[in-house]
Amino acid sequence: MAGLLVSGVLLATVHHILYHALDGKTARSGENIWDIQDQAWSIRFGTAIALLAKTWLAGAVTMAYQQQIWMNFRCADYTVGGIGSMLAALGDCFSFFNWELLARAKIAMGLALVVWLLPLSALISSSTLTVIAHTSYPSREQFVPTLDFTKDLSVHYRGSHQIAPVLEWLTVSTGANTNLFPMQNPIPNSSYRVDFLGPSVRCRTPGGEDRVSAKNSGIYAPLSVPEMIETIYNVTSDYFQKAFDAASTSTPGSGHLIYAAGSPFQLSEAILWRNQSKSSAIAGFVRDCVVGTKDCEIMRDVVYKDALWIRHNNQNIACALHETRYYAQFRSINTTQEVSLEAYELLGAIDDPVASYRTITQSLVNLLTGALGLCLAAETEGEVSPGSIIHLSSQTFLRSLRTRIRSTLLIGALKFTEGIALPDGPPPSTLDDGTYTQDLVLGALIEDFSRNLTMNLFSSSHFLNETDYVTNVTFVSNENIYRYARRNLLISYSVAFAATLFGVLVGMRALILNGNAHSTRFAAIIATTRSPSLAALTEGASMGSEPMPKEMLQTKLRFGILGADSQGNEETEVRRMGFGLAGQVKKLVKVDHYV
């Protein structure tokens, strides 16, 4: 008994060590069914150990039960049916319905119940190791792509600098989207942050003290920035009216300029300081770089403070190029990446940007410079530029010169009908729709546009450097792992050990009181049932078939010294042990030699 108990404890310990070693490890699942590292084999080994531990513990309690029932047979009279139920209790659950045993053999029935319930410990302990889906987030330092602003983003042709087509496409696409573009080859299942310096614009309402100065001489232009913007707007308005008149072969109507934008980056020093009237001084600039189709490059002889001047609904907007620190977050699941700008910090206006900054700014400027207005006319006929007119009603339409702002989301921030007396008839369509602009003003939208354009450079390998920036990359690892519920295993085994220990102690006590070991083997039954009284009792029932005679089952027997009279005195000198009729056996007090 004690050996089986100790063996069960050792097996339970091995079970715990095995599951503890597997806890948190990756559960492999291969195609080779004989791979012992496969998760199925790990669970099989645990189940086998649990069943073996249960078997040894149940064996210890079974031996204790056998010693206990023989002690019961010696100490009290039991009916034949009760004795049969006690002998069969470990294999026949219906034996528990014998009320004689429940009333007079409680300890023995308790041990039998333990034997029946011990398999639950194997069921619970073997199920304490499971395989679950687990997401882990390991991290390590490694190189990640960042923007390389030392690269030339322009195409050189016969002395001119043209914007690279990929940058032009990114600029147009950025203007038409609110989302940032993913990288082409992201690091799979990862997240990391990249801090970098890049360009952006900051828009403001310029004051009278704002002036453009010569790059080297420090001499300021005679006109302030608000005066320059108003002059550009007035000259552009004249060109817009002329373009409208040229497009109509009937009675000319009126054109109302709503939006005019030009870039001081494209103003030459000669134009700024030319000794001419305000209008004529920049007429050529407006003709070529605001309403015309000429490719105007960034001039290098003025201080690069403002990148864009805009006038819209009597409001002046000046957008200056700033050095900006970006805090970008990159997250990817498999090959799908999400890019977000977590924060940014403006570090100051840039007077002399590097070549890549100038090219990126020029791409933004080329998209927004130009004129856009509302035309009111009774008839609209004649030849007009394809795609330059949007008909709002039979008497109103939009016309744009050079600018492509209509292809961007910034169009939703323009107020087209503010301050304009519309003719009779259906009102024009509502174009100042803030659905995609989040009701931001034009200046704020341009700032977002410039930052998104810089961030979207990550989407093309042409702008990336993959070997100079190291950061902490957190990976997302989805795998199946083992999860060990050690508490459940310890509880199940603890209960089983406590019950087994109780049984072993009871069995050891019965063994000491009995004086020798007993069992329920067939040989033991033969040796203890050879008496004339039992032979007479079973006469006519030698087949042993069910049901047995009721009178026989209700006859009380006791295990003791055979050959005693009704008072329990020995009638013969031959001393023999066995079952006999109650009153005809002497109670066994001390173990001695019997035949």
Coordinates of C-alpha atoms in Angstrom, one line a residue:
M1 CA 0.0 0.0 0.0
A2 CA 2.7 2.5 1.0
G3 CA 4.8 1.6 -2.0
L4 CA 1.9 2.3 -4.4
L5 CA 1.1 5.6 -2.7
V6 CA 4.8 6.7 -3.0
S7 CA 4.8 5.6 -6.6
G8 CA 1.7 7.7 -7.3
V9 CA 3.3 10.7 -5.7
L10 CA 6.4 10.3 -7.8
L11 CA 4.3 10.0 -11.0
A12 CA 2.3 13.1 -10.1
T13 CA 5.6 15.0 -9.6
V14 CA 6.8 13.9 -13.0
H15 CA 3.4 15.0 -14.5
H16 CA 3.8 18.4 -13.0
I17 CA 7.5 18.7 -14.2
L18 CA 6.5 17.8 -17.7
Y19 CA 3.6 20.2 -17.9
H20 CA 5.6 23.0 -16.3
A21 CA 8.4 22.5 -18.8
L22 CA 5.9 22.8 -21.7
D23 CA 4.0 25.8 -20.2
G24 CA 4.4 28.8 -22.6
K25 CA 6.3 26.8 -25.2
T26 CA 5.3 26.8 -28.9
A27 CA 3.0 23.8 -29.6
R28 CA 4.2 22.2 -32.8
S29 CA 1.9 20.5 -35.2
G30 CA 3.7 18.5 -37.9
E31 CA 2.7 16.1 -40.5
N32 CA 4.7 13.2 -39.1
I33 CA 2.5 11.3 -36.6
W34 CA 5.6 9.8 -35.0
D35 CA 7.2 13.1 -34.1
I36 CA 7.2 13.0 -30.3
Q37 CA 7.6 16.8 -30.2
D38 CA 4.2 17.2 -31.8
Q39 CA 1.6 18.7 -29.5
A40 CA -0.5 15.5 -29.7
W41 CA 2.3 13.4 -28.2
S42 CA 2.8 15.9 -25.4
I43 CA -0.8 15.6 -24.4
R44 CA -0.7 11.8 -24.8
F45 CA 2.3 11.5 -22.5
G46 CA 0.5 13.6 -19.9
T47 CA -2.6 11.6 -20.1
A48 CA -0.6 8.3 -19.8
I49 CA 1.1 9.6 -16.6
A50 CA -2.2 10.7 -15.1
L51 CA -3.8 7.3 -15.8
L52 CA -0.8 5.4 -14.4
A53 CA -0.8 7.6 -11.2
K54 CA -4.5 7.1 -10.8
T55 CA -4.0 3.3 -11.2
W56 CA -1.4 3.1 -8.5
L57 CA -3.3 5.3 -6.1
A58 CA -6.4 3.2 -6.7
G59 CA -4.4 0.1 -6.1
A60 CA -3.2 1.3 -2.7
V61 CA -6.8 2.1 -1.7
T62 CA -8.0 -1.3 -3.0
M63 CA -5.5 -3.1 -0.8
A64 CA -6.6 -1.0 2.2
Y65 CA -10.2 -1.8 1.4
Q66 CA -9.6 -5.5 1.4
Q67 CA -7.9 -5.4 4.8
Q68 CA -10.8 -3.3 6.2
I69 CA -13.6 -5.6 5.1
W70 CA -11.9 -8.6 6.6
M71 CA -11.6 -6.8 9.8
N72 CA -15.4 -6.0 9.5
F73 CA -16.1 -9.7 8.9
R74 CA -14.3 -10.6 12.2
C75 CA -16.0 -7.9 14.3
A76 CA -19.7 -8.2 13.3
D77 CA -22.3 -10.5 11.8
Y78 CA -23.3 -9.7 8.2
T79 CA -25.9 -11.3 6.0
V80 CA -24.7 -13.4 3.1
G81 CA -26.0 -10.6 0.8
G82 CA -24.1 -8.0 2.7
I83 CA -20.9 -10.0 2.6
G84 CA -21.4 -10.5 -1.2
S85 CA -21.9 -6.7 -1.7
M86 CA -18.7 -5.9 0.3
L87 CA -16.7 -8.3 -1.8
A88 CA -18.1 -7.0 -5.0
A89 CA -18.2 -3.2 -4.1
L90 CA -15.0 -2.4 -6.1
G91 CA -16.5 -3.7 -9.3
D92 CA -20.3 -3.4 -8.9
C93 CA -21.6 0.1 -8.2
F94 CA -25.0 -1.4 -7.2
S95 CA -23.4 -2.7 -4.1
F96 CA -23.7 0.8 -2.6
F97 CA -27.4 0.4 -2.5
N98 CA -27.1 -2.3 0.3
W99 CA -28.3 -0.4 3.4
E100 CA -26.7 -2.9 5.7
L101 CA -23.3 -1.9 4.5
L102 CA -24.1 1.9 4.6
A103 CA -25.2 1.5 8.2
R104 CA -22.6 -1.0 9.5
A105 CA -19.6 -0.7 7.3
K106 CA -19.2 3.0 6.6
I107 CA -15.4 3.1 6.5
A108 CA -15.2 0.3 4.1
M109 CA -17.8 1.8 1.8
G110 CA -16.0 5.1 2.0
L111 CA -12.8 3.4 0.7
A112 CA -14.8 1.8 -2.1
L113 CA -16.2 5.1 -3.0
V114 CA -12.7 6.6 -3.2
V115 CA -11.7 3.8 -5.6
W116 CA -14.6 4.7 -7.8
L117 CA -13.9 8.4 -7.8
L118 CA -10.1 8.4 -8.2
P119 CA -10.5 8.3 -12.1
L120 CA -11.7 11.9 -11.8
S121 CA -8.3 13.0 -10.7
A122 CA -6.8 11.5 -13.9
L123 CA -9.5 13.3 -16.0
I124 CA -8.8 16.6 -14.4
S125 CA -5.1 16.4 -14.2
S126 CA -4.6 15.3 -17.8
S127 CA -6.8 18.2 -19.0
T128 CA -4.7 20.9 -17.2
L129 CA -2.4 21.2 -20.3
T130 CA -4.2 22.9 -23.2
V131 CA -3.2 24.5 -26.5
I132 CA -4.3 28.1 -27.0
A133 CA -3.8 30.8 -29.6
H134 CA -1.4 33.3 -28.3
T135 CA -0.1 36.7 -29.5
S136 CA 3.3 37.7 -28.3
Y137 CA 5.2 41.0 -28.9
P138 CA 8.9 40.4 -29.0
S139 CA 11.1 43.4 -29.9
R140 CA 14.6 44.0 -31.1
E141 CA 16.8 46.8 -32.5
Q142 CA 17.1 46.7 -36.2
F143 CA 17.4 48.9 -39.3
V144 CA 14.2 50.3 -40.7
P145 CA 13.5 52.5 -43.8
T146 CA 13.5 56.2 -43.4
L147 CA 13.4 59.1 -45.8
D148 CA 16.5 60.2 -47.6
F149 CA 16.4 63.9 -48.4
T150 CA 19.9 63.8 -49.9
K151 CA 18.5 62.2 -53.0
D152 CA 17.7 64.3 -56.1
L153 CA 13.9 64.2 -56.7
S154 CA 14.0 66.0 -60.0
V155 CA 14.8 65.0 -63.6
H156 CA 17.4 67.0 -65.4
Y157 CA 16.8 67.7 -69.1
R158 CA 18.7 70.2 -71.2
G159 CA 19.5 72.4 -68.2
S160 CA 16.1 72.4 -66.7
H161 CA 14.9 70.6 -63.5
Q162 CA 11.6 68.8 -63.8
I163 CA 9.9 67.0 -61.0
A164 CA 10.3 63.2 -61.0
P165 CA 7.0 61.6 -62.2
V166 CA 6.7 59.5 -59.1
L167 CA 6.7 62.6 -57.0
E168 CA 4.1 64.3 -59.2
W169 CA 1.9 61.2 -58.9
L170 CA 2.3 61.1 -55.1
T171 CA 1.3 64.8 -54.9
V172 CA -1.8 64.4 -56.9
S173 CA -2.8 61.2 -55.1
T174 CA -2.2 62.8 -51.7
G175 CA -4.4 65.7 -52.5
A176 CA -7.3 63.3 -53.4
N177 CA -7.0 61.1 -50.3
T178 CA -7.4 61.5 -46.5
N179 CA -5.4 58.4 -45.7
L180 CA -1.6 57.9 -45.7
F181 CA -0.2 55.4 -48.1
P182 CA 1.4 52.1 -46.9
M183 CA 5.0 51.2 -47.7
Q184 CA 5.6 48.9 -50.7
N185 CA 7.6 46.3 -48.7
P186 CA 6.8 46.7 -45.0
I187 CA 8.3 44.6 -42.3
P188 CA 5.7 41.9 -41.7
N189 CA 3.8 41.8 -38.4
S190 CA 5.6 44.6 -36.8
S191 CA 5.3 48.1 -35.3
Y192 CA 7.9 50.8 -34.8
R193 CA 8.3 54.5 -34.7
V194 CA 10.5 56.7 -36.9
D195 CA 11.5 60.2 -35.9
F196 CA 12.9 62.2 -38.8
L197 CA 13.3 65.8 -40.1
G198 CA 11.3 66.8 -43.2
P199 CA 9.6 69.7 -44.9
S200 CA 6.1 71.0 -44.3
V201 CA 4.3 74.4 -44.7
R202 CA 2.7 76.6 -42.1
C203 CA 0.0 79.0 -43.3
R204 CA -0.7 82.4 -41.7
T205 CA -2.4 85.7 -42.5
P206 CA 0.5 88.0 -43.4
G207 CA 0.8 91.4 -42.0
G208 CA 2.1 94.7 -43.4
E209 CA 5.5 94.0 -41.9
D210 CA 6.0 90.9 -44.0
R211 CA 8.4 91.6 -46.9
V212 CA 10.5 89.6 -49.3
S213 CA 14.2 90.4 -49.2
A214 CA 17.0 89.7 -51.6
K215 CA 19.0 86.7 -50.8
N216 CA 22.5 88.3 -50.6
S217 CA 22.0 92.0 -50.4
G218 CA 19.3 92.1 -47.6
I219 CA 17.4 94.7 -49.6
Y220 CA 13.6 94.4 -49.1
A221 CA 11.1 94.5 -52.0
P222 CA 9.1 97.7 -52.2
L223 CA 5.8 95.9 -51.7
S224 CA 4.8 94.1 -48.6
V225 CA 3.5 90.5 -48.8
P226 CA -0.2 91.5 -48.5
E227 CA 0.3 94.1 -51.2
M228 CA 2.1 91.5 -53.4
I229 CA -0.8 89.0 -52.9
E230 CA -3.4 91.6 -53.7
T231 CA -1.5 92.7 -56.8
I232 CA -1.3 89.1 -58.0
Y233 CA -5.0 88.7 -57.3
N234 CA -6.0 91.8 -59.3
V235 CA -3.8 91.0 -62.3
T236 CA -5.1 87.4 -62.2
S237 CA -8.7 88.6 -62.0
D238 CA -8.1 90.6 -65.3
Y239 CA -6.7 87.5 -67.0
F240 CA -9.6 85.4 -65.7
Q241 CA -12.2 87.9 -67.1
K242 CA -10.4 87.9 -70.5
A243 CA -10.4 84.1 -70.6
F244 CA -14.1 84.1 -69.8
D245 CA -14.8 86.6 -72.6
A246 CA -12.8 84.7 -75.1
A247 CA -14.7 81.5 -74.3
S248 CA -18.1 83.0 -75.1
T249 CA -19.3 84.0 -78.6
S250 CA -22.5 85.6 -77.2
T251 CA -23.0 88.6 -75.0
P252 CA -20.2 88.5 -72.4
G253 CA -21.1 88.0 -68.8
S254 CA -19.0 88.4 -65.7
G255 CA -16.3 86.3 -64.1
H256 CA -15.8 86.3 -60.4
L257 CA -12.3 85.2 -59.3
I258 CA -12.7 83.1 -56.1
Y259 CA -9.2 81.7 -55.7
A260 CA -5.8 82.9 -56.9
A261 CA -2.5 81.3 -55.8
G262 CA 1.1 82.0 -56.8
S263 CA 4.5 81.0 -55.4
P264 CA 7.0 83.6 -54.4
F265 CA 9.5 80.8 -54.9
Q266 CA 9.0 81.5 -58.6
L267 CA 9.5 85.2 -58.4
S268 CA 12.8 86.5 -59.7
E269 CA 14.7 89.3 -58.1
A270 CA 14.4 91.3 -61.3
I271 CA 10.6 91.2 -61.1
L272 CA 10.6 92.2 -57.5
W273 CA 12.8 95.2 -57.8
R274 CA 11.8 96.3 -61.3
N275 CA 11.0 100.1 -61.5
Q276 CA 7.5 99.6 -62.8
S277 CA 4.0 100.0 -61.6
K278 CA 2.7 97.5 -59.1
S279 CA 0.5 95.7 -61.7
S280 CA 3.0 95.7 -64.6
A281 CA 5.8 94.6 -62.4
I282 CA 4.4 91.1 -61.9
A283 CA 2.2 90.8 -65.0
G284 CA 4.7 88.6 -66.7
F285 CA 4.9 86.4 -63.5
V286 CA 1.1 86.0 -63.4
R287 CA 0.9 85.3 -67.2
D288 CA 3.6 82.6 -67.0
C289 CA 3.3 81.1 -63.5
V290 CA -0.3 81.7 -62.3
V291 CA -2.6 81.5 -65.3
G292 CA -0.3 80.2 -68.0
T293 CA 1.1 76.8 -68.8
K294 CA 4.8 77.5 -68.5
D295 CA 6.9 75.3 -66.2
C296 CA 8.1 77.9 -63.6
E297 CA 11.1 76.7 -61.6
I298 CA 12.1 77.9 -58.1
M299 CA 14.3 80.9 -58.3
R300 CA 17.4 81.1 -56.2
D301 CA 17.9 84.8 -55.7
V302 CA 15.3 85.5 -53.1
V303 CA 15.0 84.4 -49.5
Y304 CA 12.8 81.3 -49.3
K305 CA 10.4 82.2 -46.6
D306 CA 7.0 81.8 -48.2
A307 CA 6.3 78.9 -50.6
L308 CA 2.7 79.9 -51.5
W309 CA 0.6 83.0 -51.6
I310 CA -3.2 82.6 -51.8
R311 CA -6.1 85.0 -51.9
H312 CA -9.6 83.6 -51.3
N313 CA -12.7 85.6 -50.6
N314 CA -10.8 88.7 -49.6
Q315 CA -8.5 86.7 -47.3
N316 CA -4.7 86.6 -47.7
I317 CA -2.9 83.4 -46.9
A318 CA 0.9 83.0 -46.8
C319 CA 2.3 79.5 -46.4
A320 CA 6.0 79.3 -45.4
L321 CA 8.3 76.3 -45.7
H322 CA 9.3 74.9 -42.2
E323 CA 11.8 72.4 -41.0
T324 CA 9.6 69.8 -39.2
R325 CA 10.3 66.9 -36.9
Y326 CA 7.9 64.0 -37.7
Y327 CA 7.0 61.2 -35.3
A328 CA 5.6 58.5 -37.5
Q329 CA 4.2 55.2 -36.4
F330 CA 4.2 52.1 -38.7
R331 CA 2.1 49.0 -38.0
S332 CA 1.8 46.0 -40.3
I333 CA -0.2 42.8 -40.2
N334 CA 1.2 40.3 -42.7
T335 CA 1.8 42.6 -45.7
T336 CA -0.9 45.2 -44.9
Q337 CA 0.5 48.3 -43.3
E338 CA -1.0 51.2 -41.5
V339 CA 1.0 54.4 -41.4
S340 CA 0.1 57.2 -39.0
L341 CA 1.6 60.6 -38.0
E342 CA 1.4 60.6 -34.2
A343 CA 2.9 64.1 -33.7
Y344 CA 5.0 66.7 -35.4
E345 CA 7.0 69.7 -34.2
L346 CA 7.7 72.8 -36.3
L347 CA 11.3 73.8 -35.8
G348 CA 11.3 77.1 -37.8
A349 CA 11.0 78.6 -41.2
I350 CA 13.6 77.6 -43.8
D351 CA 15.3 80.4 -45.7
D352 CA 17.5 78.2 -48.0
P353 CA 16.1 74.7 -48.3
V354 CA 18.0 71.7 -49.7
A355 CA 17.3 70.6 -53.2
S356 CA 14.9 67.8 -52.2
Y357 CA 12.9 70.2 -50.1
R358 CA 12.7 72.6 -53.0
T359 CA 11.5 69.9 -55.3
I360 CA 8.8 68.6 -52.9
T361 CA 7.6 72.1 -52.4
Q362 CA 7.6 72.8 -56.1
S363 CA 5.4 69.7 -56.7
L364 CA 2.9 71.0 -54.1
V365 CA 3.1 74.5 -55.6
N366 CA 2.5 73.3 -59.1
L367 CA -0.7 71.6 -58.0
L368 CA -2.2 74.6 -56.2
T369 CA -1.0 77.7 -58.2
G370 CA -3.5 79.1 -60.6
A371 CA -6.9 80.7 -60.6
L372 CA -10.5 79.4 -60.0
G373 CA -13.6 81.4 -60.4
L374 CA -17.4 81.4 -60.9
C375 CA -18.6 82.6 -64.2
L376 CA -22.1 84.1 -64.7
A377 CA -23.5 84.3 -68.2
A378 CA -26.7 84.0 -70.1
E379 CA -25.2 81.6 -72.7
T380 CA -22.0 79.6 -72.9
E381 CA -20.8 78.7 -76.3
G382 CA -17.6 78.6 -78.2
E383 CA -14.4 76.7 -77.7
V384 CA -13.1 76.2 -74.2
S385 CA -10.2 74.2 -72.8
P386 CA -11.4 70.6 -72.2
G387 CA -12.0 69.9 -68.5
S388 CA -11.6 73.5 -67.5
I389 CA -15.3 74.2 -67.0
I390 CA -17.8 72.8 -64.6
H391 CA -21.4 73.7 -65.4
L392 CA -23.3 74.4 -62.2
S393 CA -26.6 75.6 -63.9
S394 CA -27.7 77.0 -67.2
Q395 CA -26.2 80.4 -66.2
T396 CA -23.3 79.6 -63.9
F397 CA -20.2 77.5 -64.2
L398 CA -16.8 77.1 -62.7
R399 CA -13.6 77.8 -64.7
S400 CA -10.1 77.1 -63.6
L401 CA -6.8 78.4 -65.0
R402 CA -3.7 76.2 -64.5
T403 CA -4.6 75.1 -60.9
R404 CA -5.6 71.5 -60.2
I405 CA -7.1 72.2 -56.8
R406 CA -10.4 70.8 -58.2
S407 CA -8.8 67.3 -58.1
T408 CA -8.0 67.6 -54.4
L409 CA -10.0 67.6 -51.3
L410 CA -9.1 71.2 -50.7
I411 CA -12.0 72.1 -53.1
G412 CA -14.4 71.5 -50.2
A413 CA -12.9 74.4 -48.3
L414 CA -13.5 77.0 -51.0
K415 CA -16.6 79.3 -50.7
F416 CA -17.8 79.8 -54.2
T417 CA -20.9 81.9 -53.8
E418 CA -19.9 84.1 -50.9
G419 CA -20.4 87.8 -51.8
I420 CA -21.6 87.1 -55.3
A421 CA -25.0 88.2 -56.6
L422 CA -26.3 85.2 -58.5
P423 CA -28.7 85.6 -61.4
D424 CA -32.3 84.4 -61.3
G425 CA -32.7 80.7 -61.9
P426 CA -31.7 77.5 -60.2
P427 CA -28.9 78.1 -57.6
P428 CA -25.5 76.5 -58.4
S429 CA -24.6 73.2 -56.8
T430 CA -23.1 73.3 -53.3
L431 CA -19.4 72.9 -53.7
D432 CA -18.2 74.0 -50.3
D433 CA -18.8 70.6 -48.8
G434 CA -16.9 69.9 -45.6
T435 CA -17.5 66.1 -45.6
Y436 CA -13.9 65.2 -46.4
T437 CA -12.3 68.4 -45.1
Q438 CA -13.6 68.0 -41.5
D439 CA -14.7 71.7 -41.8
L440 CA -11.1 72.9 -41.7
V441 CA -10.2 76.2 -43.3
L442 CA -8.1 76.3 -46.4
G443 CA -4.9 77.2 -44.6
A444 CA -5.1 74.3 -42.2
L445 CA -5.9 71.9 -45.1
I446 CA -2.8 73.0 -47.0
E447 CA -0.7 72.3 -43.9
D448 CA -2.2 68.8 -43.6
F449 CA -1.6 68.3 -47.3
S450 CA 2.1 69.2 -47.0
R451 CA 2.6 66.9 -44.1
N452 CA 0.7 64.0 -45.7
L453 CA 2.8 64.5 -48.9
T454 CA 6.0 64.1 -46.8
M455 CA 4.7 61.0 -45.0
N456 CA 3.6 59.5 -48.3
L457 CA 7.1 59.5 -49.6
F458 CA 7.5 56.3 -47.5
S459 CA 5.3 54.5 -50.1
S460 CA 8.0 54.6 -52.7
S461 CA 11.4 53.0 -52.4
H462 CA 12.8 55.8 -54.5
F463 CA 12.8 58.1 -51.5
L464 CA 14.0 55.6 -48.8
N465 CA 17.2 54.8 -47.1
E466 CA 17.1 51.4 -45.5
T467 CA 20.6 51.2 -43.9
D468 CA 21.0 54.3 -41.7
Y469 CA 18.2 54.3 -39.2
V470 CA 18.0 51.9 -36.2
T471 CA 15.0 51.7 -34.0
N472 CA 13.2 49.3 -31.7
V473 CA 10.9 47.1 -33.7
T474 CA 8.1 45.3 -31.9
F475 CA 6.9 42.2 -33.8
V476 CA 3.5 40.5 -33.6
S477 CA 3.8 36.8 -33.3
N478 CA 0.7 34.7 -33.5
E479 CA 1.3 31.1 -32.5
N480 CA -0.2 28.2 -30.6
I481 CA 1.3 27.6 -27.2
Y482 CA 0.9 25.3 -24.2
R483 CA -1.0 26.7 -21.3
Y484 CA -0.6 24.8 -18.0
A485 CA -3.3 25.2 -15.3
R486 CA -1.0 24.1 -12.4
R487 CA -3.5 25.0 -9.8
N488 CA -6.1 22.6 -11.2
L489 CA -3.5 19.8 -11.4
L490 CA -2.3 20.4 -7.8
I491 CA -5.8 20.5 -6.4
S492 CA -6.8 17.3 -8.2
Y493 CA -3.7 15.4 -7.1
S494 CA -3.9 16.8 -3.6
V495 CA -7.4 15.5 -3.1
A496 CA -6.5 12.2 -4.6
F497 CA -3.4 11.9 -2.3
A498 CA -5.4 12.9 0.8
A499 CA -8.0 10.3 0.1
T500 CA -5.4 7.7 -0.7
L501 CA -3.4 8.5 2.4
F502 CA -6.5 8.1 4.5
G503 CA -7.2 4.7 2.9
V504 CA -3.6 3.5 3.4
L505 CA -3.8 4.5 7.1
V506 CA -7.1 2.7 7.5
G507 CA -5.7 -0.3 5.7
M508 CA -2.5 -0.4 7.8
R509 CA -4.6 -0.3 11.0
A510 CA -6.8 -3.1 9.8
L511 CA -3.7 -5.1 8.7
I512 CA -2.2 -4.8 12.2
L513 CA -5.5 -5.8 13.9
N514 CA -6.1 -8.7 11.5
G515 CA -2.6 -10.0 12.2
N516 CA -2.0 -10.9 8.6
A517 CA -2.9 -9.7 5.1
H518 CA -6.1 -10.6 3.4
S519 CA -7.5 -10.4 -0.1
T520 CA -10.6 -11.2 -2.1
R521 CA -9.0 -13.7 -4.4
F522 CA -10.8 -16.9 -5.2
A523 CA -8.3 -18.9 -3.1
A524 CA -9.1 -16.9 0.0
I525 CA -12.9 -17.4 -0.5
I526 CA -12.4 -21.2 -0.8
A527 CA -10.2 -21.3 2.2
T528 CA -12.7 -19.4 4.4
T529 CA -16.0 -21.0 3.3
R530 CA -15.3 -24.8 4.0
S531 CA -17.7 -25.5 6.8
P532 CA -20.6 -28.0 7.1
S533 CA -23.0 -25.2 8.0
L534 CA -22.3 -23.3 4.8
A535 CA -22.6 -26.5 2.8
A536 CA -26.1 -27.1 4.2
L537 CA -26.9 -23.4 3.7
T538 CA -26.1 -23.5 0.0
E539 CA -27.7 -26.8 -0.7
G540 CA -29.7 -26.5 -4.0
A541 CA -27.9 -23.3 -5.0
S542 CA -24.6 -24.8 -6.1
M543 CA -24.9 -23.3 -9.6
G544 CA -24.5 -19.8 -8.0
S545 CA -27.0 -18.4 -10.5
E546 CA -29.0 -15.2 -9.8
P547 CA -31.3 -14.6 -8.1
M548 CA -30.0 -16.4 -5.0
P549 CA -32.6 -17.7 -2.5
K550 CA -33.8 -14.9 -0.3
E551 CA -33.5 -17.0 2.9
M552 CA -29.9 -17.7 2.1
L553 CA -29.1 -14.1 1.5
Q554 CA -30.6 -13.0 4.8
T555 CA -28.6 -15.5 6.8
K556 CA -26.0 -13.9 9.0
L557 CA -22.4 -15.1 9.0
R558 CA -19.3 -14.1 10.8
F559 CA -15.6 -14.8 10.2
G560 CA -14.0 -16.4 13.2
I561 CA -13.1 -19.8 14.9
L562 CA -15.3 -22.6 13.6
G563 CA -16.6 -25.4 15.8
A564 CA -18.1 -23.3 18.6
D565 CA -21.4 -23.9 20.4
S566 CA -24.2 -21.4 20.6
Q567 CA -22.4 -19.6 23.4
G568 CA -19.2 -19.3 21.3
N569 CA -17.3 -22.1 23.2
E570 CA -15.1 -24.4 21.2
E571 CA -16.7 -27.9 20.8
T572 CA -13.7 -29.5 19.2
E573 CA -10.0 -29.4 19.7
V574 CA -9.4 -28.8 16.0
R575 CA -9.1 -25.1 15.5
R576 CA -10.1 -23.8 12.1
M577 CA -10.9 -20.3 10.8
G578 CA -13.6 -19.5 8.4
F579 CA -17.2 -18.2 7.8
G580 CA -19.8 -19.8 9.9
L581 CA -23.3 -19.1 11.1
A582 CA -23.7 -16.4 13.6
G583 CA -23.5 -17.9 17.1
Q584 CA -21.5 -20.9 15.9
V585 CA -18.2 -19.2 15.5
K586 CA -15.9 -17.8 18.2
K587 CA -14.6 -14.3 17.8
L588 CA -11.0 -14.2 16.8
V589 CA -9.1 -12.0 19.3
K590 CA -5.5 -13.0 18.8
V591 CA -3.9 -14.5 15.7
D592 CA -2.7 -18.1 16.3
H593 CA -2.1 -21.2 14.3
Y594 CA -5.3 -22.6 12.6
V595 CA -5.8 -25.4 10.2

